[in-house]
mmCIF file of C-alpha atoms in Angstrom:
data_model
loop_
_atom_site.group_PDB
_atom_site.id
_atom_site.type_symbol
_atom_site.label_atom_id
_atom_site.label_comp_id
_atom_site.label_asym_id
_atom_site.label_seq_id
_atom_site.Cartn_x
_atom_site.Cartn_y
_atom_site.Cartn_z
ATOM 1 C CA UNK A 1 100.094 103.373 -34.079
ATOM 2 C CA UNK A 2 99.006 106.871 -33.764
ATOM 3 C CA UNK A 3 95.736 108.301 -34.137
ATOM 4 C CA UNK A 4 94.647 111.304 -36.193
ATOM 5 C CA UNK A 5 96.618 113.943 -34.684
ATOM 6 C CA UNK A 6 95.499 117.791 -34.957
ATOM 7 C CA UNK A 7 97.848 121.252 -34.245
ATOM 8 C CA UNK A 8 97.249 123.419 -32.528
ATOM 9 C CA UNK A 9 95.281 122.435 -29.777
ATOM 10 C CA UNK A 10 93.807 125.743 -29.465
ATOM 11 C CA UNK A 11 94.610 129.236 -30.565
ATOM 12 C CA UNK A 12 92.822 133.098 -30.202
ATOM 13 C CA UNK A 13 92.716 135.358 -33.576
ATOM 14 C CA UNK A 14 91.665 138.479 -34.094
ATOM 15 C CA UNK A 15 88.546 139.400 -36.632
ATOM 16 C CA UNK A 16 89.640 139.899 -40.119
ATOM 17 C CA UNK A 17 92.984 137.359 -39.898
ATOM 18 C CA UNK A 18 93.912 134.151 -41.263
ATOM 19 C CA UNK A 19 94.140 130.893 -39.655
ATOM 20 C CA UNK A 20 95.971 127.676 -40.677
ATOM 21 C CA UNK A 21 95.028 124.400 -38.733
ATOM 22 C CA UNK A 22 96.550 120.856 -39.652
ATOM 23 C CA UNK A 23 95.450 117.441 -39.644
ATOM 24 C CA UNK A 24 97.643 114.308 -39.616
ATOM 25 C CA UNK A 25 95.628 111.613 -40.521
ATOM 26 C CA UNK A 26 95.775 107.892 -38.874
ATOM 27 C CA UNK A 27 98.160 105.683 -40.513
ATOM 28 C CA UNK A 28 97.033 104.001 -43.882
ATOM 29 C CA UNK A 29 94.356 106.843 -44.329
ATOM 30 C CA UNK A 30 94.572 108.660 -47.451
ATOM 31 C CA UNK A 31 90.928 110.934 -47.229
ATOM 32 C CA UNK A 32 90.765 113.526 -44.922
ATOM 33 C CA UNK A 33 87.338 115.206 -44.062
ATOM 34 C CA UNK A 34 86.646 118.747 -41.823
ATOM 35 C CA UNK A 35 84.001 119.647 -39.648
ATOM 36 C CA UNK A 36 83.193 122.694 -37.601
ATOM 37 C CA UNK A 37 81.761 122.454 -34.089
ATOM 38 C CA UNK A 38 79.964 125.384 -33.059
ATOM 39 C CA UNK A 39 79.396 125.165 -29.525
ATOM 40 C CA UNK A 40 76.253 122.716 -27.714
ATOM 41 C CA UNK A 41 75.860 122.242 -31.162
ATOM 42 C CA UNK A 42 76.567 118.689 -33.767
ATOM 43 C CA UNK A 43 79.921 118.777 -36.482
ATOM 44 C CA UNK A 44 78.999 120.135 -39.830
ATOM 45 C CA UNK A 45 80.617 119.213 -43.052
ATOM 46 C CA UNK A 46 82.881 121.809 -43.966
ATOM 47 C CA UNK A 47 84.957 119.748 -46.663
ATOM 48 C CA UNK A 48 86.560 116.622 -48.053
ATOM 49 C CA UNK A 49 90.295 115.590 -49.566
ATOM 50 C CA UNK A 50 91.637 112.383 -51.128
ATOM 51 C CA UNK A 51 94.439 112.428 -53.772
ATOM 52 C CA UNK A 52 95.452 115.575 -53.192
ATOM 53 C CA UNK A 53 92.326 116.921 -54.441
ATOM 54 C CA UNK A 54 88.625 118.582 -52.697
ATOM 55 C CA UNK A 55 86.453 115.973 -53.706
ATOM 56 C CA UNK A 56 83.245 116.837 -51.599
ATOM 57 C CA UNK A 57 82.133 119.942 -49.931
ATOM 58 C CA UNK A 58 79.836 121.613 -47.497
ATOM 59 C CA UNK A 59 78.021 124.458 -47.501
ATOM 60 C CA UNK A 60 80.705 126.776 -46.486
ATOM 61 C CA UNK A 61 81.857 129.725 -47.881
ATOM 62 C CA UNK A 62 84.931 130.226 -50.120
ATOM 63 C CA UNK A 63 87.330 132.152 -47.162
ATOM 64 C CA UNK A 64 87.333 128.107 -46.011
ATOM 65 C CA UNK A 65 90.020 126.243 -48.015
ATOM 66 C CA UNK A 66 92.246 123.345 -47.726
ATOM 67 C CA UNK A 67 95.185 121.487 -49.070
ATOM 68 C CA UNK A 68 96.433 117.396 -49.107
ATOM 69 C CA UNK A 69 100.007 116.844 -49.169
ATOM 70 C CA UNK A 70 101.301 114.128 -50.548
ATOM 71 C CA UNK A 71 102.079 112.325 -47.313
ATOM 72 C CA UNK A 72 98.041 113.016 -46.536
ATOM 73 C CA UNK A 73 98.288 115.262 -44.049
ATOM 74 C CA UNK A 74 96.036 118.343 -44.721
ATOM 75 C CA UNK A 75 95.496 122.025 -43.767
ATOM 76 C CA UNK A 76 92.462 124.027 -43.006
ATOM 77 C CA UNK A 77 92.741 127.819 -43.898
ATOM 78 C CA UNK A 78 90.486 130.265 -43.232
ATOM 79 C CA UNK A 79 90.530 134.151 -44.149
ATOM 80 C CA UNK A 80 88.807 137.157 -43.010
ATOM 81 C CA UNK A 81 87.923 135.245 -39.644
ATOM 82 C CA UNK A 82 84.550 136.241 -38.238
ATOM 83 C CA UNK A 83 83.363 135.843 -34.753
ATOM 84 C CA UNK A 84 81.107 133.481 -36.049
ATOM 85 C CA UNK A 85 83.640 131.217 -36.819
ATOM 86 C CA UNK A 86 84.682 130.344 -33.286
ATOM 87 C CA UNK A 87 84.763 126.662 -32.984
ATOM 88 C CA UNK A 88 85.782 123.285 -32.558
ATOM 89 C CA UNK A 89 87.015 122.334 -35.612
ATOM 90 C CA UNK A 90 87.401 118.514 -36.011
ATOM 91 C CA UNK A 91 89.700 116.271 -38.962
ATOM 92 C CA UNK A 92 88.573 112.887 -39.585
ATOM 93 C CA UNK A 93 90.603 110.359 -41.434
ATOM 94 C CA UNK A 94 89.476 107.352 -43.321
ATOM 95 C CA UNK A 95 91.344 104.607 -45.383
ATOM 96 C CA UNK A 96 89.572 105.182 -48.306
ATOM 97 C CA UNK A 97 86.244 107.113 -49.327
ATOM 98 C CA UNK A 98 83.989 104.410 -47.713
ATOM 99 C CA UNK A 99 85.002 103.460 -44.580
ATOM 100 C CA UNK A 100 84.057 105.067 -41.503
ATOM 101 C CA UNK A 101 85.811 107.509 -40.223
ATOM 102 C CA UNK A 102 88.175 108.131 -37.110
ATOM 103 C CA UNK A 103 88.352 111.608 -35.591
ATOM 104 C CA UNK A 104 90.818 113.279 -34.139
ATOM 105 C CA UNK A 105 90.824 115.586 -30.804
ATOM 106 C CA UNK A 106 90.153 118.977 -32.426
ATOM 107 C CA UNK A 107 91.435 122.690 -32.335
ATOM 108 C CA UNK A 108 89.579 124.871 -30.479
ATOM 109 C CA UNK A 109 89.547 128.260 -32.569
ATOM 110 C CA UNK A 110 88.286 131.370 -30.393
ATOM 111 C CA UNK A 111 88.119 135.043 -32.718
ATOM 112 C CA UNK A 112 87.852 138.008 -30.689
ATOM 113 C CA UNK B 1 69.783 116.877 -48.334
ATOM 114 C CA UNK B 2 69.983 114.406 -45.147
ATOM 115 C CA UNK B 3 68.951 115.499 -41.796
ATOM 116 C CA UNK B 4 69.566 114.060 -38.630
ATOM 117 C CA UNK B 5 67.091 115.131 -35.448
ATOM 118 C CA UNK B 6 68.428 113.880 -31.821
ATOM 119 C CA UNK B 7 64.539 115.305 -29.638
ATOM 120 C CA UNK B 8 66.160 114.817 -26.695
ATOM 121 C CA UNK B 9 69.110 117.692 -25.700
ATOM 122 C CA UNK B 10 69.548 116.033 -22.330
ATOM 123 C CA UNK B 11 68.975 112.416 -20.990
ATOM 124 C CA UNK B 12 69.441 111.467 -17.301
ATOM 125 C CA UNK B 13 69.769 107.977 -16.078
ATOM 126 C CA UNK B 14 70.703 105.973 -12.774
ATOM 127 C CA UNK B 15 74.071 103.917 -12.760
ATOM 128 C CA UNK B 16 73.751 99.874 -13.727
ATOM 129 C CA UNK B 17 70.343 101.177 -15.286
ATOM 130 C CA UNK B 18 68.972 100.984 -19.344
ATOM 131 C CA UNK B 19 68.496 104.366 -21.400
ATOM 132 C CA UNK B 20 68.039 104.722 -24.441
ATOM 133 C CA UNK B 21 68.727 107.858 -27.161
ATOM 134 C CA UNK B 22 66.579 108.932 -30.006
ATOM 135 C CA UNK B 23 67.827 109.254 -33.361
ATOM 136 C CA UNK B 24 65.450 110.386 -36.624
ATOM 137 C CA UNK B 25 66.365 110.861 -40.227
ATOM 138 C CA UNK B 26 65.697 112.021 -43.294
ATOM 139 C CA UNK B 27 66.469 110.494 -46.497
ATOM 140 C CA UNK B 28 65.557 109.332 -50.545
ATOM 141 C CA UNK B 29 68.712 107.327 -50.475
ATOM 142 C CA UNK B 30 68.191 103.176 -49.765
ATOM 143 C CA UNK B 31 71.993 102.391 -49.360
ATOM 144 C CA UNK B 32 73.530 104.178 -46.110
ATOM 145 C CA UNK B 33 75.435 103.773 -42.813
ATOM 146 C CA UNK B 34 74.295 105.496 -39.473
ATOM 147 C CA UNK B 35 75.846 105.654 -36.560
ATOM 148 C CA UNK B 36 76.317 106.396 -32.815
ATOM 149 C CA UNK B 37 79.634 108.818 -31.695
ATOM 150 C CA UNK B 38 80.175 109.428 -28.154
ATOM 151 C CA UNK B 39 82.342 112.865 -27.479
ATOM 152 C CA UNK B 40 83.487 113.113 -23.942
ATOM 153 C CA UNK B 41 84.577 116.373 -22.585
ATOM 154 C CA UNK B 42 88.025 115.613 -24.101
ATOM 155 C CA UNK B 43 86.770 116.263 -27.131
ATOM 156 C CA UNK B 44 87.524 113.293 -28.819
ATOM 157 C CA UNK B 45 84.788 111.844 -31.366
ATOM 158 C CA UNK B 46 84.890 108.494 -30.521
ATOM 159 C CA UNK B 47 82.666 105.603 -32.945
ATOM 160 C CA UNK B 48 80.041 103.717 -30.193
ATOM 161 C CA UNK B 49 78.281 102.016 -32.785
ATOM 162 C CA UNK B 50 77.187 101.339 -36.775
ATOM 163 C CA UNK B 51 74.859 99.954 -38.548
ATOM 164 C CA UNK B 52 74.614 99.445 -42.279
ATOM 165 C CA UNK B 53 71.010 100.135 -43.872
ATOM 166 C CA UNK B 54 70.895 96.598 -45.891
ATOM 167 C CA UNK B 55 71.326 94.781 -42.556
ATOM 168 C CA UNK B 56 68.108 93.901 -41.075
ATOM 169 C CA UNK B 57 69.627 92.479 -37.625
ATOM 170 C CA UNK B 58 70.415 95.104 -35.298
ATOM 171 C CA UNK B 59 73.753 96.302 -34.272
ATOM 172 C CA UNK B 60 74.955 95.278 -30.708
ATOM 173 C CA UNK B 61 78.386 95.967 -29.463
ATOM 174 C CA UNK B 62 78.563 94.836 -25.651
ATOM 175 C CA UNK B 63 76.318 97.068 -23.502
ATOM 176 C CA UNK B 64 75.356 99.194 -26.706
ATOM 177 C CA UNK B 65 72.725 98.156 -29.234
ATOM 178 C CA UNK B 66 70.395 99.918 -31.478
ATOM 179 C CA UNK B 67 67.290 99.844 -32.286
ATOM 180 C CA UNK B 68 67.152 100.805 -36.492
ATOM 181 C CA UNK B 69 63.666 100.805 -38.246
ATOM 182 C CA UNK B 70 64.450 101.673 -41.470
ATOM 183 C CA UNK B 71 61.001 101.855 -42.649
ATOM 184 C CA UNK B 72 60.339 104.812 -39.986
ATOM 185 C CA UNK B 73 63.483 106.186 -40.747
ATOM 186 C CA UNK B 74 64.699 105.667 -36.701
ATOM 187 C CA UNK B 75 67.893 104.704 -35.019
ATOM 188 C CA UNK B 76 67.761 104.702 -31.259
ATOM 189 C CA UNK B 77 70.685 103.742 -29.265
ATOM 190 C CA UNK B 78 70.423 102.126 -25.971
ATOM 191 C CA UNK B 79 73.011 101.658 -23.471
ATOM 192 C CA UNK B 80 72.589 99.160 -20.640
ATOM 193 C CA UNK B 81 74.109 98.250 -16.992
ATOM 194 C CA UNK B 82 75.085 102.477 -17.451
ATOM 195 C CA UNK B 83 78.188 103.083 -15.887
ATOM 196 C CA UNK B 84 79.889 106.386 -15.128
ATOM 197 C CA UNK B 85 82.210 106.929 -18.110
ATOM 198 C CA UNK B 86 79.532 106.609 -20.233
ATOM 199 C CA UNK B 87 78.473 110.541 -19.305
ATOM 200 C CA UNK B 88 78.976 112.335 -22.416
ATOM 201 C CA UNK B 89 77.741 114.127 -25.653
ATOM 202 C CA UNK B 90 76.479 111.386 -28.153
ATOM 203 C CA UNK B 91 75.803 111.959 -31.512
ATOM 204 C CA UNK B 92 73.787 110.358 -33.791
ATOM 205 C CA UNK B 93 75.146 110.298 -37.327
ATOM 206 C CA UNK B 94 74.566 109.299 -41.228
ATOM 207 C CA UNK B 95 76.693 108.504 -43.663
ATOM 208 C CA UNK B 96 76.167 109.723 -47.828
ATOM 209 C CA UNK B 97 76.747 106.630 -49.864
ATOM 210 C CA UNK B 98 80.491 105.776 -51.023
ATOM 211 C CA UNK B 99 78.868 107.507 -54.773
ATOM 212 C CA UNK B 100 77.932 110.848 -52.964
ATOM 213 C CA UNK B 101 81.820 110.960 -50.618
ATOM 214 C CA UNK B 102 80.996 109.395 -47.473
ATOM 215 C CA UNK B 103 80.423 112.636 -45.260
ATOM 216 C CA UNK B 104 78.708 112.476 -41.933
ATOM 217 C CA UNK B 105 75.545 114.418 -41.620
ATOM 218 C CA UNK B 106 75.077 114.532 -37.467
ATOM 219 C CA UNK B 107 72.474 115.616 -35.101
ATOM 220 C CA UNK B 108 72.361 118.091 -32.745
ATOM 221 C CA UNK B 109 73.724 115.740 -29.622
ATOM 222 C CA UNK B 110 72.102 114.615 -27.083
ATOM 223 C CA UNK B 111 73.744 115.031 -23.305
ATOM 224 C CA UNK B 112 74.042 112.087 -20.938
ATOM 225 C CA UNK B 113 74.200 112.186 -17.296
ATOM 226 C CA UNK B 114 74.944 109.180 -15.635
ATOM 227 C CA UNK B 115 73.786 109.281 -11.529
ATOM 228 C CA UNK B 116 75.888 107.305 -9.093
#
């Protein structure tokens, strides 16, 4: 049984794009959660999904977005990238809203 | 809002030895579940322990236990017989209730070296 898988493993952007990152949550999760890792430094809450829908979020701005596909799986999007948003950007899945959650390995996102 | 303070950025402790990681929080909430990741330099968040805040009795999962005082609003983890794999990032962690979405509020991490 796979785990929560994440693509890509790491990628460099350039200020001002757009990124997409994806999340493939563990089988027989249907809520998928983001967090950003800035470096040395703990996750933070960026967002959560479950049917399909953002049910909780962080205190992020708007340029951070997501989508749930029916299967689960979700993206991350971000626009305008700043250098401040170099991170380690984790997906967690859970089975439902109140279980614990199981992360996956991360994409490391570098903006130059 | 919750808030999670780890004091201690690094930790050092001898091989077979005990050590154990500070964990404070902040909270108006009475129903809640903390817990104890451990993030190697793979990367990968990986659950060490959890404890729900109804349960009294402490969590223990084979070398790791905590230490929860809910009254003082502390959750220390200690880790006995220390063994080399257990060098890593750990991060102490609370969970909203299931009302409020179950997102994890963490600290800032606390670094482990383990000496052989």
């Amino acid at each position: 049984d796979a785990g929560v898988t994440q693509s890509p493993t790491h990628l460099i952007k350039t200020r001002g794009q757009q990124v997409t990152l994806r999340c493939s949550p563990k089988s027989g999760h249907d809520t998928v959660s983001w967090y950003q890792q800035a470096l040395g430094q703990g996750p933070q809450f960026i967002f959560q999904y479950y049917e399909e829908e953002e049910r909780q979020r962080g205190n992020f701005p708007d340029r951070f977005s997501g989508h749930q596909f029916p299967n689960y799986s979700s993206e991350l999007n971000v626009n305008a990238l700043l250098l401040g948003d170099s991170a380690l950007y984790l997906c967690a899945s859970s089975p439902r809203q109140v279980y614990e959650q199981y992360f996956g390995p991360g994409t490391r996102l570098t903006v130059t | 809002a919750q808030t999670v303070t780890q004091s201690q950025p690094e930790m050092s402790v001898q091989e077979a030895e005990t050590v154990t990681l500070s964990c404070t929080y902040d909270t108006s909430e009475s129903d809640y579940y903390l817990f104890w990741y451990k993030q190697p330099p793979s990367r990968q968040m990986i659950l060490v322990i959890r404890q729900e805040a109804y349960k009294q009795q402490n969590a223990t999962e084979n070398r790791f236990s905590v230490n929860f005082q809910k009254a003082a609003k502390s959750f220390s983890l200690k880790i006995s017989d220390s063994q080399l794999g257990d060098a890593a990032m750990y991060f102490c962690a609370y969970r909203t209730p299931p009302s409020a979405g179950n997102m994890l509020t963490f600290g800032g991490g606390t670094r482990l070296m383990v000496k052989p």
